[in-house]
């Protein structure tokens, strides 16, 4: 297309080779590890986050759940250096997060915030996607290319020149995701990114992120109080009062049943239904997810009778 | 709902004027505004008017749009005209109504000043009608670029301007929402006693300020998360490109300046 | 107070190039004392409809009758104030309307606007703060020192302080966590019964609509698509799916079970409890046959 193209091709090949040689070390190490992290907001005596440790594997979808004020958003903010832990260490890509690495981390880890309006900086969709590229000093010619690629990935091509007030909440969140994708990130953090959206917008956003997680193996850390949403994660961490209360695969977590309800969470419908039916003496196996699976199980029991 | 109207000054189009570099347009309007004050006789005013009319015609914006933009200042022009008509006492008396006399100089002066005013507004309106606010911002940033050496935070100012523009529709919507919520609690925004009106305004402004601060705070966090750390080392997505047409128009306005200087009496 | 919409149409920016029709041919009646849920997508006309309930918007054609008052395009009551006192609206994110220095003053703001004596307004504030589940010592605090959930409760108390006969709720639980959502919905249901209110709930949650409402109005692309009891509205899941809406999870389960097991479940299964009971009966019947 222009004289810079061969140059970019070379760069791109360089990236792949680089990744290939480093492949082994990357696989061996978790993309994120948090060790004994505590945090207190200024002028507060109670810890918002206390002695929290966990890891995230490359390519996994990890959900952090908890009620409002359980400390889950505070953790998200610490991960990209917006807040600094009082104690403990955060490692991303094998490096300790500190003043020297924070900007590199923000390039490789993107965060989608709760309010779709308050993270839209640009005058139009393309300006907004360009914002993070500009911050990272990406040359203009490459920007155009990356913006086109990112907008395609979130299926927002027809809206490239739209102003934010002409978009729905779900569309704005998808633009925010495109803004992150343009930086070719390793990890996306969703900080209650769907909680202000209507059901349609929520589905749009989750569908987009799911696709990126599957196809591009982008690690996803989703912070939510919606267990229905968390049910689709590979792993769930339950936070309560600033501490990790439980950690494990969804079917493992949902066995906690009423314990989760007691800390202000709502079990997914099929799980709740299953446990109520068990209480009523219908001998169902523990730990279902979808309504379909529950129907199958009930059918098996019903036809046996 | 009304948010489209507020920045709705801009009329989308692809005319030669629309496509001019915003820097060129800013410079043209700037020079024009300066030299308007040089005009003091019929040839100079005629030249200025010709330039403005050609400029407006080239923009292909319907006359009705331009007229609508000029409407609010019509009474100011009328007032200026009348003031000069009766206050200037030069030349022959043309007409006399009671104690008031209209002099020849008065008519001339009144017409000139009104025309000057009209031209000023017409040219600045042309700028906003053919240039999006964000282009104006880019143009201003680029033109003020040299001031960076004097430690004027040009980039920051431009970014502030751009973000403000982006949030105008959001805040308009918010204002409407809060007004409705307070109206549902019995606030009457359309009338009432002075004290009631003050209370009504407070009930709108306090929530509006609080939410704006919250927005600003969240926006700053989001910007930081997206790697914003000031203007240094930043590249720019929006590029301005200076074309031959820009040079031509700038030359035209320079020529106008020279002619005006020569023809003024 | 009955509310009747007759051929209501609403066009924003009428007679301008930006004109946009948000509502048309809306004919619907909300009877006094009913709990009515309005469901539909964003942009289906729900929020335009609800703003007609207390004259914040007036129809561009047709008529809205609210009790004795009639609002039409050219004629509307000179004083909308009495109407606004009778119909209280809790807007989405109502905490955004707080502005006074203390919680007490903010709750009293509405009543004072309607000419209620200060003493009485204060007495009401004390009563309401407990009703919305906060303690009395909150009254002297600044509303901006409270948590998000508490602020919302204060704002709701501020609307309840008007002692409306009709309470309109526009997605009152948006942004709350599951426990907060449940507590708030239960609170509104309690108020509905105790104060014999007419309640209009605009919601995206089919579960809430099924659990609490006597009637459901489904809005689609600016007009009423359907109106009936939850049982009637959720009978045909496919028809709702065609306009992009779903039935509650419990109804989904019931319908799938009926299909898979080849049985008919007589219960409408509108709530979790109903559904558990229905399934239990299904299995009990089988055991009895043996």
PDB file of C-alpha atoms in Angstrom, chain B residues 88-252:
ATOM      1  CA  UNK B  88     -23.413  61.896  13.834  1.00  0.00           C
ATOM      2  CA  UNK B  89     -23.529  65.553  12.797  1.00  0.00           C
ATOM      3  CA  UNK B  90     -21.457  65.780   9.644  1.00  0.00           C
ATOM      4  CA  UNK B  91     -22.204  67.047   6.147  1.00  0.00           C
ATOM      5  CA  UNK B  92     -25.566  68.383   5.004  1.00  0.00           C
ATOM      6  CA  UNK B  93     -28.813  67.967   6.821  1.00  0.00           C
ATOM      7  CA  UNK B  94     -30.950  65.552   4.842  1.00  0.00           C
ATOM      8  CA  UNK B  95     -34.040  65.301   6.989  1.00  0.00           C
ATOM      9  CA  UNK B  96     -35.402  66.837  10.107  1.00  0.00           C
ATOM     10  CA  UNK B  97     -37.962  65.432  12.562  1.00  0.00           C
ATOM     11  CA  UNK B  98     -38.620  67.847  15.355  1.00  0.00           C
ATOM     12  CA  UNK B  99     -35.434  68.269  17.337  1.00  0.00           C
ATOM     13  CA  UNK B 100     -33.692  65.417  15.565  1.00  0.00           C
ATOM     14  CA  UNK B 101     -31.753  65.981  12.395  1.00  0.00           C
ATOM     15  CA  UNK B 102     -30.380  63.377  10.067  1.00  0.00           C
ATOM     16  CA  UNK B 103     -27.115  64.374   8.416  1.00  0.00           C
ATOM     17  CA  UNK B 104     -25.541  62.954   5.285  1.00  0.00           C
ATOM     18  CA  UNK B 105     -22.552  61.817   7.330  1.00  0.00           C
ATOM     19  CA  UNK B 106     -24.879  60.049   9.712  1.00  0.00           C
ATOM     20  CA  UNK B 107     -26.421  57.932   7.014  1.00  0.00           C
ATOM     21  CA  UNK B 108     -23.027  57.017   5.618  1.00  0.00           C
ATOM     22  CA  UNK B 109     -21.533  56.281   8.996  1.00  0.00           C
ATOM     23  CA  UNK B 110     -24.562  54.284  10.134  1.00  0.00           C
ATOM     24  CA  UNK B 111     -24.595  52.146   7.034  1.00  0.00           C
ATOM     25  CA  UNK B 112     -20.852  51.542   7.155  1.00  0.00           C
ATOM     26  CA  UNK B 113     -20.752  50.524  10.795  1.00  0.00           C
ATOM     27  CA  UNK B 114     -23.766  48.252  10.412  1.00  0.00           C
ATOM     28  CA  UNK B 115     -22.232  46.663   7.360  1.00  0.00           C
ATOM     29  CA  UNK B 116     -18.951  46.171   9.224  1.00  0.00           C
ATOM     30  CA  UNK B 117     -20.796  44.428  11.991  1.00  0.00           C
ATOM     31  CA  UNK B 118     -22.730  42.259   9.583  1.00  0.00           C
ATOM     32  CA  UNK B 119     -19.576  41.209   7.742  1.00  0.00           C
ATOM     33  CA  UNK B 120     -17.774  40.352  10.967  1.00  0.00           C
ATOM     34  CA  UNK B 121     -20.580  38.080  12.093  1.00  0.00           C
ATOM     35  CA  UNK B 122     -21.034  36.602   8.639  1.00  0.00           C
ATOM     36  CA  UNK B 123     -17.400  35.532   8.351  1.00  0.00           C
ATOM     37  CA  UNK B 124     -17.177  34.043  11.845  1.00  0.00           C
ATOM     38  CA  UNK B 125     -20.480  32.244  11.267  1.00  0.00           C
ATOM     39  CA  UNK B 126     -19.056  30.825   8.054  1.00  0.00           C
ATOM     40  CA  UNK B 127     -16.210  29.368  10.079  1.00  0.00           C
ATOM     41  CA  UNK B 128     -18.505  27.529  12.506  1.00  0.00           C
ATOM     42  CA  UNK B 129     -20.946  26.506   9.787  1.00  0.00           C
ATOM     43  CA  UNK B 130     -18.282  24.771   7.702  1.00  0.00           C
ATOM     44  CA  UNK B 131     -15.910  23.447  10.373  1.00  0.00           C
ATOM     45  CA  UNK B 132     -16.662  20.846  13.065  1.00  0.00           C
ATOM     46  CA  UNK B 133     -15.764  21.957  16.588  1.00  0.00           C
ATOM     47  CA  UNK B 134     -13.113  19.266  16.771  1.00  0.00           C
ATOM     48  CA  UNK B 135     -11.486  20.576  13.585  1.00  0.00           C
ATOM     49  CA  UNK B 136     -11.446  24.053  15.073  1.00  0.00           C
ATOM     50  CA  UNK B 137      -9.719  22.584  18.127  1.00  0.00           C
ATOM     51  CA  UNK B 138      -7.129  20.832  15.977  1.00  0.00           C
ATOM     52  CA  UNK B 139      -6.538  24.037  14.048  1.00  0.00           C
ATOM     53  CA  UNK B 140      -6.109  26.109  17.186  1.00  0.00           C
ATOM     54  CA  UNK B 141      -3.730  23.554  18.673  1.00  0.00           C
ATOM     55  CA  UNK B 142      -1.625  23.514  15.546  1.00  0.00           C
ATOM     56  CA  UNK B 143      -1.547  27.290  15.158  1.00  0.00           C
ATOM     57  CA  UNK B 144      -0.622  27.792  18.797  1.00  0.00           C
ATOM     58  CA  UNK B 145       2.026  25.073  18.537  1.00  0.00           C
ATOM     59  CA  UNK B 146       4.947  27.507  18.615  1.00  0.00           C
ATOM     60  CA  UNK B 147       3.784  28.702  22.030  1.00  0.00           C
ATOM     61  CA  UNK B 148       4.742  25.299  23.457  1.00  0.00           C
ATOM     62  CA  UNK B 149       8.320  26.555  23.480  1.00  0.00           C
ATOM     63  CA  UNK B 150       7.160  29.265  25.876  1.00  0.00           C
ATOM     64  CA  UNK B 151       5.759  26.539  28.125  1.00  0.00           C
ATOM     65  CA  UNK B 152       2.171  27.322  27.264  1.00  0.00           C
ATOM     66  CA  UNK B 153       0.315  23.982  27.751  1.00  0.00           C
ATOM     67  CA  UNK B 154      -1.147  24.025  24.247  1.00  0.00           C
ATOM     68  CA  UNK B 155      -1.755  20.289  24.027  1.00  0.00           C
ATOM     69  CA  UNK B 156      -3.518  20.183  27.374  1.00  0.00           C
ATOM     70  CA  UNK B 157      -5.696  23.170  26.490  1.00  0.00           C
ATOM     71  CA  UNK B 158      -6.675  21.593  23.186  1.00  0.00           C
ATOM     72  CA  UNK B 159      -7.490  18.280  24.875  1.00  0.00           C
ATOM     73  CA  UNK B 160      -9.608  20.093  27.457  1.00  0.00           C
ATOM     74  CA  UNK B 161     -11.469  21.829  24.673  1.00  0.00           C
ATOM     75  CA  UNK B 162     -12.011  18.585  22.778  1.00  0.00           C
ATOM     76  CA  UNK B 163     -13.289  16.744  25.847  1.00  0.00           C
ATOM     77  CA  UNK B 164     -15.617  19.600  26.754  1.00  0.00           C
ATOM     78  CA  UNK B 165     -17.087  19.482  23.257  1.00  0.00           C
ATOM     79  CA  UNK B 166     -17.536  15.727  23.492  1.00  0.00           C
ATOM     80  CA  UNK B 167     -19.399  16.043  26.793  1.00  0.00           C
ATOM     81  CA  UNK B 168     -21.777  18.847  25.814  1.00  0.00           C
ATOM     82  CA  UNK B 169     -24.516  16.477  24.552  1.00  0.00           C
ATOM     83  CA  UNK B 170     -24.032  14.216  27.582  1.00  0.00           C
ATOM     84  CA  UNK B 171     -24.464  17.122  29.968  1.00  0.00           C
ATOM     85  CA  UNK B 172     -27.459  18.445  28.046  1.00  0.00           C
ATOM     86  CA  UNK B 173     -29.124  15.081  28.451  1.00  0.00           C
ATOM     87  CA  UNK B 174     -28.225  15.007  32.117  1.00  0.00           C
ATOM     88  CA  UNK B 175     -29.654  18.498  32.634  1.00  0.00           C
ATOM     89  CA  UNK B 176     -32.919  17.421  31.061  1.00  0.00           C
ATOM     90  CA  UNK B 177     -33.090  14.329  33.280  1.00  0.00           C
ATOM     91  CA  UNK B 178     -32.453  16.239  36.496  1.00  0.00           C
ATOM     92  CA  UNK B 179     -34.967  18.935  35.561  1.00  0.00           C
ATOM     93  CA  UNK B 180     -37.580  16.258  35.020  1.00  0.00           C
ATOM     94  CA  UNK B 181     -36.780  14.519  38.288  1.00  0.00           C
ATOM     95  CA  UNK B 182     -37.075  17.800  40.193  1.00  0.00           C
ATOM     96  CA  UNK B 183     -40.217  18.806  38.303  1.00  0.00           C
ATOM     97  CA  UNK B 184     -41.715  15.525  39.498  1.00  0.00           C
ATOM     98  CA  UNK B 185     -40.905  16.702  43.036  1.00  0.00           C
ATOM     99  CA  UNK B 186     -42.874  19.877  42.458  1.00  0.00           C
ATOM    100  CA  UNK B 187     -40.234  22.272  41.149  1.00  0.00           C
ATOM    101  CA  UNK B 188     -41.505  24.808  38.659  1.00  0.00           C
ATOM    102  CA  UNK B 189     -38.688  25.827  36.321  1.00  0.00           C
ATOM    103  CA  UNK B 190     -40.789  28.190  34.275  1.00  0.00           C
ATOM    104  CA  UNK B 191     -41.874  30.761  36.794  1.00  0.00           C
ATOM    105  CA  UNK B 192     -42.643  31.598  40.369  1.00  0.00           C
ATOM    106  CA  UNK B 193     -41.243  34.048  42.856  1.00  0.00           C
ATOM    107  CA  UNK B 194     -37.564  34.973  42.889  1.00  0.00           C
ATOM    108  CA  UNK B 195     -36.800  32.800  45.912  1.00  0.00           C
ATOM    109  CA  UNK B 196     -38.589  29.859  44.311  1.00  0.00           C
ATOM    110  CA  UNK B 197     -36.631  30.333  41.126  1.00  0.00           C
ATOM    111  CA  UNK B 198     -33.366  30.388  43.025  1.00  0.00           C
ATOM    112  CA  UNK B 199     -34.304  27.172  44.767  1.00  0.00           C
ATOM    113  CA  UNK B 200     -35.213  25.626  41.425  1.00  0.00           C
ATOM    114  CA  UNK B 201     -31.839  26.563  39.966  1.00  0.00           C
ATOM    115  CA  UNK B 202     -29.989  25.225  43.008  1.00  0.00           C
ATOM    116  CA  UNK B 203     -31.873  21.934  42.754  1.00  0.00           C
ATOM    117  CA  UNK B 204     -30.629  21.631  39.185  1.00  0.00           C
ATOM    118  CA  UNK B 205     -27.090  22.930  39.526  1.00  0.00           C
ATOM    119  CA  UNK B 206     -25.976  21.017  42.623  1.00  0.00           C
ATOM    120  CA  UNK B 207     -26.737  17.571  41.169  1.00  0.00           C
ATOM    121  CA  UNK B 208     -25.314  18.656  37.825  1.00  0.00           C
ATOM    122  CA  UNK B 209     -22.036  19.762  39.404  1.00  0.00           C
ATOM    123  CA  UNK B 210     -21.767  16.635  41.513  1.00  0.00           C
ATOM    124  CA  UNK B 211     -22.305  14.365  38.561  1.00  0.00           C
ATOM    125  CA  UNK B 212     -19.872  16.381  36.436  1.00  0.00           C
ATOM    126  CA  UNK B 213     -17.167  16.037  39.075  1.00  0.00           C
ATOM    127  CA  UNK B 214     -17.830  12.331  39.260  1.00  0.00           C
ATOM    128  CA  UNK B 215     -17.636  12.061  35.507  1.00  0.00           C
ATOM    129  CA  UNK B 216     -14.416  14.053  35.404  1.00  0.00           C
ATOM    130  CA  UNK B 217     -12.933  11.793  38.052  1.00  0.00           C
ATOM    131  CA  UNK B 218     -13.914   8.607  36.254  1.00  0.00           C
ATOM    132  CA  UNK B 219     -12.773   9.992  32.927  1.00  0.00           C
ATOM    133  CA  UNK B 220      -9.363  10.858  34.368  1.00  0.00           C
ATOM    134  CA  UNK B 221      -9.033   7.318  35.723  1.00  0.00           C
ATOM    135  CA  UNK B 222     -10.039   5.821  32.379  1.00  0.00           C
ATOM    136  CA  UNK B 223      -7.565   8.061  30.542  1.00  0.00           C
ATOM    137  CA  UNK B 224      -4.772   7.023  32.856  1.00  0.00           C
ATOM    138  CA  UNK B 225      -5.703   3.371  32.414  1.00  0.00           C
ATOM    139  CA  UNK B 226      -5.452   3.870  28.674  1.00  0.00           C
ATOM    140  CA  UNK B 227      -1.908   5.117  28.992  1.00  0.00           C
ATOM    141  CA  UNK B 228      -2.386   8.894  28.925  1.00  0.00           C
ATOM    142  CA  UNK B 229       0.542  10.725  30.504  1.00  0.00           C
ATOM    143  CA  UNK B 230       0.585  14.166  28.976  1.00  0.00           C
ATOM    144  CA  UNK B 231       1.484  15.394  25.533  1.00  0.00           C
ATOM    145  CA  UNK B 232       5.059  14.166  25.414  1.00  0.00           C
ATOM    146  CA  UNK B 233       5.794  11.263  23.078  1.00  0.00           C
ATOM    147  CA  UNK B 234       2.229  11.260  21.809  1.00  0.00           C
ATOM    148  CA  UNK B 235       1.390  10.799  18.189  1.00  0.00           C
ATOM    149  CA  UNK B 236      -1.713  12.315  16.647  1.00  0.00           C
ATOM    150  CA  UNK B 237      -4.450  10.501  14.777  1.00  0.00           C
ATOM    151  CA  UNK B 238      -6.113  13.601  13.407  1.00  0.00           C
ATOM    152  CA  UNK B 239      -3.880  15.053  10.763  1.00  0.00           C
ATOM    153  CA  UNK B 240      -4.274  18.395   9.131  1.00  0.00           C
ATOM    154  CA  UNK B 241      -3.115  18.674   5.570  1.00  0.00           C
ATOM    155  CA  UNK B 242      -2.376  21.979   3.956  1.00  0.00           C
ATOM    156  CA  UNK B 243      -3.348  21.970   0.299  1.00  0.00           C
ATOM    157  CA  UNK B 244      -2.970  24.318  -2.627  1.00  0.00           C
ATOM    158  CA  UNK B 245      -6.507  25.607  -2.093  1.00  0.00           C
ATOM    159  CA  UNK B 246      -5.534  26.689   1.417  1.00  0.00           C
ATOM    160  CA  UNK B 247      -2.617  28.693   0.099  1.00  0.00           C
ATOM    161  CA  UNK B 248      -4.827  30.185  -2.613  1.00  0.00           C
ATOM    162  CA  UNK B 249      -7.472  31.352  -0.151  1.00  0.00           C
ATOM    163  CA  UNK B 250      -4.888  32.736   2.191  1.00  0.00           C
ATOM    164  CA  UNK B 251      -3.299  34.592  -0.716  1.00  0.00           C
ATOM    165  CA  UNK B 252      -6.707  35.963  -1.630  1.00  0.00           C
TER     166      UNK B 252
END
